[in-house]
Amino acid sequence: MANDVRNILVPLNGAGNIDAVLRVGLLHARAFNAHLSTVLVGDDPNEMAALTGEGLSSSMINEMMEAAEHEAHRRMLQVRLKFDAFIKENDIEPKQGFLENDPLTQSRLSASLEFLTGSEHEAVTWRARLSDITLMPHLGPNDNARASEVLHAVLYDSGCPLVIAPPSPPVSSGNRLCIAWNGTAEAASALRGAIPYAKRAEAVQILTSVDYHRRGPEADTVQDYLRLHGVDAEIRVFKGIDRDVGAGILAACADFGADMLTMGAYSHSRLRQMILGGATRHILEHAELTVLMSR
């Protein structure tokens, strides 16, 4: 990731607090004078057509398709009204898309809203591949499986850092930054994604623990690397809480007064973490601050 953020993708399909996502997007866009590319993906008609193999009659399928279409139009209208109110309230320039922006002449924030069709996880992931970050809502306990599927598709298949908004709209994001470091390739990817934020933060802390660290560079080497980018960071050694590394990371963030955390995701496999738990899973479920994850 380059040392700047110009295009921020914000999918608005998932469950969660859209206001919190837009608030984080605004904070990040203001920090970098970036463009907010908000998208809403309509239902894939192929998913409904697949029901023909489930023993449903054509009339039942037609009724379901009509109901789904009505719901899609209602959701599109709701998102459009919220988006229009958001850009008006925050004096954001409306655009047709990020390609309409000229970075040499852009003088203020801009945003666009596009309605896409097709498979949601593919549409969002493909757009994310040409974004600097993708911003998504916190996954709540009652969110559907599709929201989790899209979030993990971006994390695994986009090549783009994923920023997860907290459950409630934050006052700040990126002023006090914690970098969770365990020496892995995933942590290194998140570290590079964090540099644009670290260079603008008022304080940066590197979190390290013997219970968290894998084979790889130590935290003092990360400290030296950040100095090359003009970032002074302190090292904080933390401990897990009741053997829970994720809880230890969040406690260290709270002690530091952090409003943003960056970390590598799933240094252990996702399946293993689903069964046994792990730092990534704990952060996804319990973080109350903005989180940047990368693989």
PDB file of C-alpha atoms in Angstrom, residues 25-193:
ATOM      1  CA  GLY A  25     -15.203   6.970   6.368  1.00  0.00           C
ATOM      2  CA  LEU A  26     -15.556  10.712   6.863  1.00  0.00           C
ATOM      3  CA  LEU A  27     -12.734  10.808   9.433  1.00  0.00           C
ATOM      4  CA  HIS A  28     -10.392   8.873   7.144  1.00  0.00           C
ATOM      5  CA  ALA A  29     -11.376  10.814   4.025  1.00  0.00           C
ATOM      6  CA  ARG A  30     -10.725  14.106   5.802  1.00  0.00           C
ATOM      7  CA  ALA A  31      -7.304  12.911   6.959  1.00  0.00           C
ATOM      8  CA  PHE A  32      -6.228  12.154   3.376  1.00  0.00           C
ATOM      9  CA  ASN A  33      -8.572  14.383   1.325  1.00  0.00           C
ATOM     10  CA  ALA A  34      -9.742  11.116  -0.232  1.00  0.00           C
ATOM     11  CA  HIS A  35     -12.756   9.931  -2.201  1.00  0.00           C
ATOM     12  CA  LEU A  36     -15.454   7.788  -0.578  1.00  0.00           C
ATOM     13  CA  SER A  37     -16.673   5.149  -3.040  1.00  0.00           C
ATOM     14  CA  THR A  38     -19.889   3.877  -1.467  1.00  0.00           C
ATOM     15  CA  VAL A  39     -21.606   0.945  -3.176  1.00  0.00           C
ATOM     16  CA  LEU A  40     -24.789  -1.040  -2.691  1.00  0.00           C
ATOM     17  CA  VAL A  41     -25.051  -4.455  -4.355  1.00  0.00           C
ATOM     18  CA  GLY A  42     -28.447  -5.726  -5.485  1.00  0.00           C
ATOM     19  CA  ASP A  43     -29.480  -9.346  -5.079  1.00  0.00           C
ATOM     20  CA  ASP A  44     -28.048 -11.819  -7.557  1.00  0.00           C
ATOM     21  CA  PRO A  45     -30.933 -13.177  -9.712  1.00  0.00           C
ATOM     22  CA  ASN A  46     -29.002 -16.423 -10.143  1.00  0.00           C
ATOM     23  CA  GLU A  47     -29.445 -17.135  -6.426  1.00  0.00           C
ATOM     24  CA  MET A  48     -33.224 -16.971  -6.823  1.00  0.00           C
ATOM     25  CA  ALA A  49     -33.153 -19.003 -10.031  1.00  0.00           C
ATOM     26  CA  ALA A  50     -31.316 -21.758  -8.160  1.00  0.00           C
ATOM     27  CA  LEU A  51     -34.496 -22.341  -6.161  1.00  0.00           C
ATOM     28  CA  THR A  52     -36.010 -24.101  -9.184  1.00  0.00           C
ATOM     29  CA  GLY A  53     -34.020 -27.121  -8.093  1.00  0.00           C
ATOM     30  CA  GLU A  54     -35.527 -27.011  -4.595  1.00  0.00           C
ATOM     31  CA  GLY A  55     -39.000 -28.259  -5.616  1.00  0.00           C
ATOM     32  CA  LEU A  56     -40.678 -24.843  -5.695  1.00  0.00           C
ATOM     33  CA  SER A  57     -43.280 -24.057  -8.332  1.00  0.00           C
ATOM     34  CA  SER A  58     -42.722 -21.280 -10.873  1.00  0.00           C
ATOM     35  CA  SER A  59     -45.514 -19.186  -9.325  1.00  0.00           C
ATOM     36  CA  MET A  60     -43.919 -19.432  -5.872  1.00  0.00           C
ATOM     37  CA  ILE A  61     -40.548 -18.432  -7.295  1.00  0.00           C
ATOM     38  CA  ASN A  62     -42.113 -15.483  -9.140  1.00  0.00           C
ATOM     39  CA  GLU A  63     -43.753 -14.292  -5.914  1.00  0.00           C
ATOM     40  CA  MET A  64     -40.451 -14.568  -4.078  1.00  0.00           C
ATOM     41  CA  MET A  65     -38.632 -12.666  -6.829  1.00  0.00           C
ATOM     42  CA  GLU A  66     -41.236  -9.889  -6.770  1.00  0.00           C
ATOM     43  CA  ALA A  67     -40.966  -9.625  -2.987  1.00  0.00           C
ATOM     44  CA  ALA A  68     -37.166  -9.553  -3.214  1.00  0.00           C
ATOM     45  CA  GLU A  69     -37.293  -6.862  -5.899  1.00  0.00           C
ATOM     46  CA  HIS A  70     -39.635  -4.740  -3.777  1.00  0.00           C
ATOM     47  CA  GLU A  71     -37.329  -5.101  -0.779  1.00  0.00           C
ATOM     48  CA  ALA A  72     -34.295  -4.214  -2.919  1.00  0.00           C
ATOM     49  CA  HIS A  73     -35.958  -0.999  -4.154  1.00  0.00           C
ATOM     50  CA  ARG A  74     -36.917  -0.060  -0.595  1.00  0.00           C
ATOM     51  CA  ARG A  75     -33.350  -0.615   0.589  1.00  0.00           C
ATOM     52  CA  MET A  76     -31.909   1.364  -2.334  1.00  0.00           C
ATOM     53  CA  LEU A  77     -34.173   4.301  -1.482  1.00  0.00           C
ATOM     54  CA  GLN A  78     -33.199   4.174   2.185  1.00  0.00           C
ATOM     55  CA  VAL A  79     -29.489   4.129   1.351  1.00  0.00           C
ATOM     56  CA  ARG A  80     -29.871   6.924  -1.221  1.00  0.00           C
ATOM     57  CA  LEU A  81     -31.659   9.172   1.287  1.00  0.00           C
ATOM     58  CA  LYS A  82     -29.054   8.460   3.986  1.00  0.00           C
ATOM     59  CA  PHE A  83     -26.180   9.062   1.551  1.00  0.00           C
ATOM     60  CA  ASP A  84     -27.655  12.352   0.269  1.00  0.00           C
ATOM     61  CA  ALA A  85     -28.193  13.600   3.825  1.00  0.00           C
ATOM     62  CA  PHE A  86     -24.660  12.548   4.782  1.00  0.00           C
ATOM     63  CA  ILE A  87     -22.870  14.417   1.973  1.00  0.00           C
ATOM     64  CA  LYS A  88     -25.038  17.515   2.451  1.00  0.00           C
ATOM     65  CA  GLU A  89     -24.481  17.642   6.196  1.00  0.00           C
ATOM     66  CA  ASN A  90     -20.699  17.269   5.825  1.00  0.00           C
ATOM     67  CA  ASP A  91     -20.193  19.471   2.721  1.00  0.00           C
ATOM     68  CA  ILE A  92     -18.906  16.589   0.585  1.00  0.00           C
ATOM     69  CA  GLU A  93     -18.816  17.001  -3.176  1.00  0.00           C
ATOM     70  CA  PRO A  94     -20.955  14.379  -4.975  1.00  0.00           C
ATOM     71  CA  LYS A  95     -19.284  12.507  -7.851  1.00  0.00           C
ATOM     72  CA  GLN A  96     -20.343   9.758 -10.249  1.00  0.00           C
ATOM     73  CA  GLY A  97     -17.378   7.581  -9.256  1.00  0.00           C
ATOM     74  CA  PHE A  98     -13.750   7.760  -8.173  1.00  0.00           C
ATOM     75  CA  LEU A  99     -12.570   8.008 -11.795  1.00  0.00           C
ATOM     76  CA  GLU A 100     -14.232  11.420 -12.016  1.00  0.00           C
ATOM     77  CA  ASN A 101     -11.688  12.813  -9.543  1.00  0.00           C
ATOM     78  CA  ASP A 102      -8.522  14.612 -10.609  1.00  0.00           C
ATOM     79  CA  PRO A 103      -6.075  14.495  -7.691  1.00  0.00           C
ATOM     80  CA  LEU A 104      -4.280  17.566  -9.047  1.00  0.00           C
ATOM     81  CA  THR A 105      -7.381  19.732  -8.846  1.00  0.00           C
ATOM     82  CA  GLN A 106      -9.455  18.088  -6.109  1.00  0.00           C
ATOM     83  CA  SER A 107      -9.839  20.710  -3.393  1.00  0.00           C
ATOM     84  CA  ARG A 108     -12.340  19.059  -1.044  1.00  0.00           C
ATOM     85  CA  LEU A 109     -13.772  15.734  -0.072  1.00  0.00           C
ATOM     86  CA  SER A 110     -15.819  13.837  -2.609  1.00  0.00           C
ATOM     87  CA  ALA A 111     -18.089  10.810  -2.498  1.00  0.00           C
ATOM     88  CA  SER A 112     -20.084   8.653  -4.867  1.00  0.00           C
ATOM     89  CA  LEU A 113     -22.864   6.097  -4.509  1.00  0.00           C
ATOM     90  CA  GLU A 114     -23.156   3.295  -7.064  1.00  0.00           C
ATOM     91  CA  PHE A 115     -25.694   0.486  -7.273  1.00  0.00           C
ATOM     92  CA  LEU A 116     -24.109  -2.766  -8.441  1.00  0.00           C
ATOM     93  CA  THR A 117     -25.609  -6.113  -9.401  1.00  0.00           C
ATOM     94  CA  GLY A 118     -24.355  -9.676  -9.148  1.00  0.00           C
ATOM     95  CA  SER A 119     -22.767 -11.717  -6.411  1.00  0.00           C
ATOM     96  CA  GLU A 120     -22.163  -9.391  -3.473  1.00  0.00           C
ATOM     97  CA  HIS A 121     -18.867 -10.863  -2.312  1.00  0.00           C
ATOM     98  CA  GLU A 122     -17.449 -10.813  -5.859  1.00  0.00           C
ATOM     99  CA  ALA A 123     -18.683  -7.299  -6.672  1.00  0.00           C
ATOM    100  CA  VAL A 124     -17.271  -5.862  -3.450  1.00  0.00           C
ATOM    101  CA  THR A 125     -14.008  -7.809  -3.623  1.00  0.00           C
ATOM    102  CA  TRP A 126     -13.341  -6.763  -7.216  1.00  0.00           C
ATOM    103  CA  ARG A 127     -13.931  -3.103  -6.356  1.00  0.00           C
ATOM    104  CA  ALA A 128     -11.693  -3.468  -3.325  1.00  0.00           C
ATOM    105  CA  ARG A 129      -8.790  -4.513  -5.553  1.00  0.00           C
ATOM    106  CA  LEU A 130      -8.701  -0.941  -6.902  1.00  0.00           C
ATOM    107  CA  SER A 131      -9.176   0.736  -3.532  1.00  0.00           C
ATOM    108  CA  ASP A 132      -6.628   1.799  -0.946  1.00  0.00           C
ATOM    109  CA  ILE A 133      -8.759   0.557   1.934  1.00  0.00           C
ATOM    110  CA  THR A 134     -12.163  -1.082   2.236  1.00  0.00           C
ATOM    111  CA  LEU A 135     -14.298   0.055   5.140  1.00  0.00           C
ATOM    112  CA  MET A 136     -16.953  -2.269   6.562  1.00  0.00           C
ATOM    113  CA  PRO A 137     -19.154  -2.378   9.683  1.00  0.00           C
ATOM    114  CA  HIS A 138     -18.444  -4.294  12.856  1.00  0.00           C
ATOM    115  CA  LEU A 139     -19.955  -7.784  12.769  1.00  0.00           C
ATOM    116  CA  GLY A 140     -22.547  -8.061  15.500  1.00  0.00           C
ATOM    117  CA  PRO A 141     -23.753 -11.337  17.054  1.00  0.00           C
ATOM    118  CA  ASN A 142     -27.046 -11.121  15.143  1.00  0.00           C
ATOM    119  CA  ASP A 143     -25.593 -10.341  11.706  1.00  0.00           C
ATOM    120  CA  ASN A 144     -26.346 -12.768   8.902  1.00  0.00           C
ATOM    121  CA  ALA A 145     -23.877 -15.164   7.309  1.00  0.00           C
ATOM    122  CA  ARG A 146     -23.677 -13.068   4.128  1.00  0.00           C
ATOM    123  CA  ALA A 147     -22.190 -10.087   6.000  1.00  0.00           C
ATOM    124  CA  SER A 148     -19.451 -12.331   7.409  1.00  0.00           C
ATOM    125  CA  GLU A 149     -18.876 -13.913   3.996  1.00  0.00           C
ATOM    126  CA  VAL A 150     -18.336 -10.541   2.315  1.00  0.00           C
ATOM    127  CA  LEU A 151     -16.050  -9.306   5.084  1.00  0.00           C
ATOM    128  CA  HIS A 152     -13.853 -12.403   4.845  1.00  0.00           C
ATOM    129  CA  ALA A 153     -13.884 -12.304   1.025  1.00  0.00           C
ATOM    130  CA  VAL A 154     -12.420  -8.789   1.169  1.00  0.00           C
ATOM    131  CA  LEU A 155      -9.912  -9.868   3.796  1.00  0.00           C
ATOM    132  CA  TYR A 156      -8.709 -12.931   1.873  1.00  0.00           C
ATOM    133  CA  ASP A 157      -9.177 -12.053  -1.805  1.00  0.00           C
ATOM    134  CA  SER A 158      -8.942  -8.304  -2.354  1.00  0.00           C
ATOM    135  CA  GLY A 159      -5.267  -7.564  -1.684  1.00  0.00           C
ATOM    136  CA  CYS A 160      -6.566  -4.457   0.100  1.00  0.00           C
ATOM    137  CA  PRO A 161      -6.423  -3.616   3.820  1.00  0.00           C
ATOM    138  CA  LEU A 162      -9.779  -4.005   5.543  1.00  0.00           C
ATOM    139  CA  VAL A 163     -10.876  -1.346   8.016  1.00  0.00           C
ATOM    140  CA  ILE A 164     -13.691  -2.334  10.374  1.00  0.00           C
ATOM    141  CA  ALA A 165     -15.751   0.431  11.922  1.00  0.00           C
ATOM    142  CA  PRO A 166     -16.689   0.152  15.605  1.00  0.00           C
ATOM    143  CA  PRO A 167     -20.297  -0.570  16.606  1.00  0.00           C
ATOM    144  CA  SER A 168     -20.968   3.102  17.452  1.00  0.00           C
ATOM    145  CA  PRO A 169     -19.835   6.226  15.545  1.00  0.00           C
ATOM    146  CA  PRO A 170     -16.418   7.236  16.967  1.00  0.00           C
ATOM    147  CA  VAL A 171     -15.233  10.753  17.722  1.00  0.00           C
ATOM    148  CA  SER A 172     -11.782  10.073  16.250  1.00  0.00           C
ATOM    149  CA  SER A 173      -9.981   7.360  14.309  1.00  0.00           C
ATOM    150  CA  GLY A 174      -6.232   7.094  13.807  1.00  0.00           C
ATOM    151  CA  ASN A 175      -5.061   9.781  16.259  1.00  0.00           C
ATOM    152  CA  ARG A 176      -3.740   7.231  18.739  1.00  0.00           C
ATOM    153  CA  LEU A 177      -2.676   4.072  16.940  1.00  0.00           C
ATOM    154  CA  CYS A 178      -1.805   0.632  18.301  1.00  0.00           C
ATOM    155  CA  ILE A 179       0.035  -1.830  16.059  1.00  0.00           C
ATOM    156  CA  ALA A 180      -0.323  -5.457  17.166  1.00  0.00           C
ATOM    157  CA  TRP A 181       2.866  -7.223  16.076  1.00  0.00           C
ATOM    158  CA  ASN A 182       3.605 -10.960  16.061  1.00  0.00           C
ATOM    159  CA  GLY A 183       6.296 -11.233  13.377  1.00  0.00           C
ATOM    160  CA  THR A 184       4.112 -12.902  10.710  1.00  0.00           C
ATOM    161  CA  ALA A 185       3.587 -12.018   7.058  1.00  0.00           C
ATOM    162  CA  GLU A 186       0.021 -11.017   7.934  1.00  0.00           C
ATOM    163  CA  ALA A 187       1.283  -8.598  10.583  1.00  0.00           C
ATOM    164  CA  ALA A 188       3.791  -7.168   8.080  1.00  0.00           C
ATOM    165  CA  SER A 189       1.005  -6.563   5.554  1.00  0.00           C
ATOM    166  CA  ALA A 190      -1.067  -4.760   8.195  1.00  0.00           C
ATOM    167  CA  LEU A 191       1.976  -2.737   9.241  1.00  0.00           C
ATOM    168  CA  ARG A 192       2.478  -1.437   5.701  1.00  0.00           C
ATOM    169  CA  GLY A 193      -1.219  -0.613   5.515  1.00  0.00           C
TER     170      GLY A 193
END
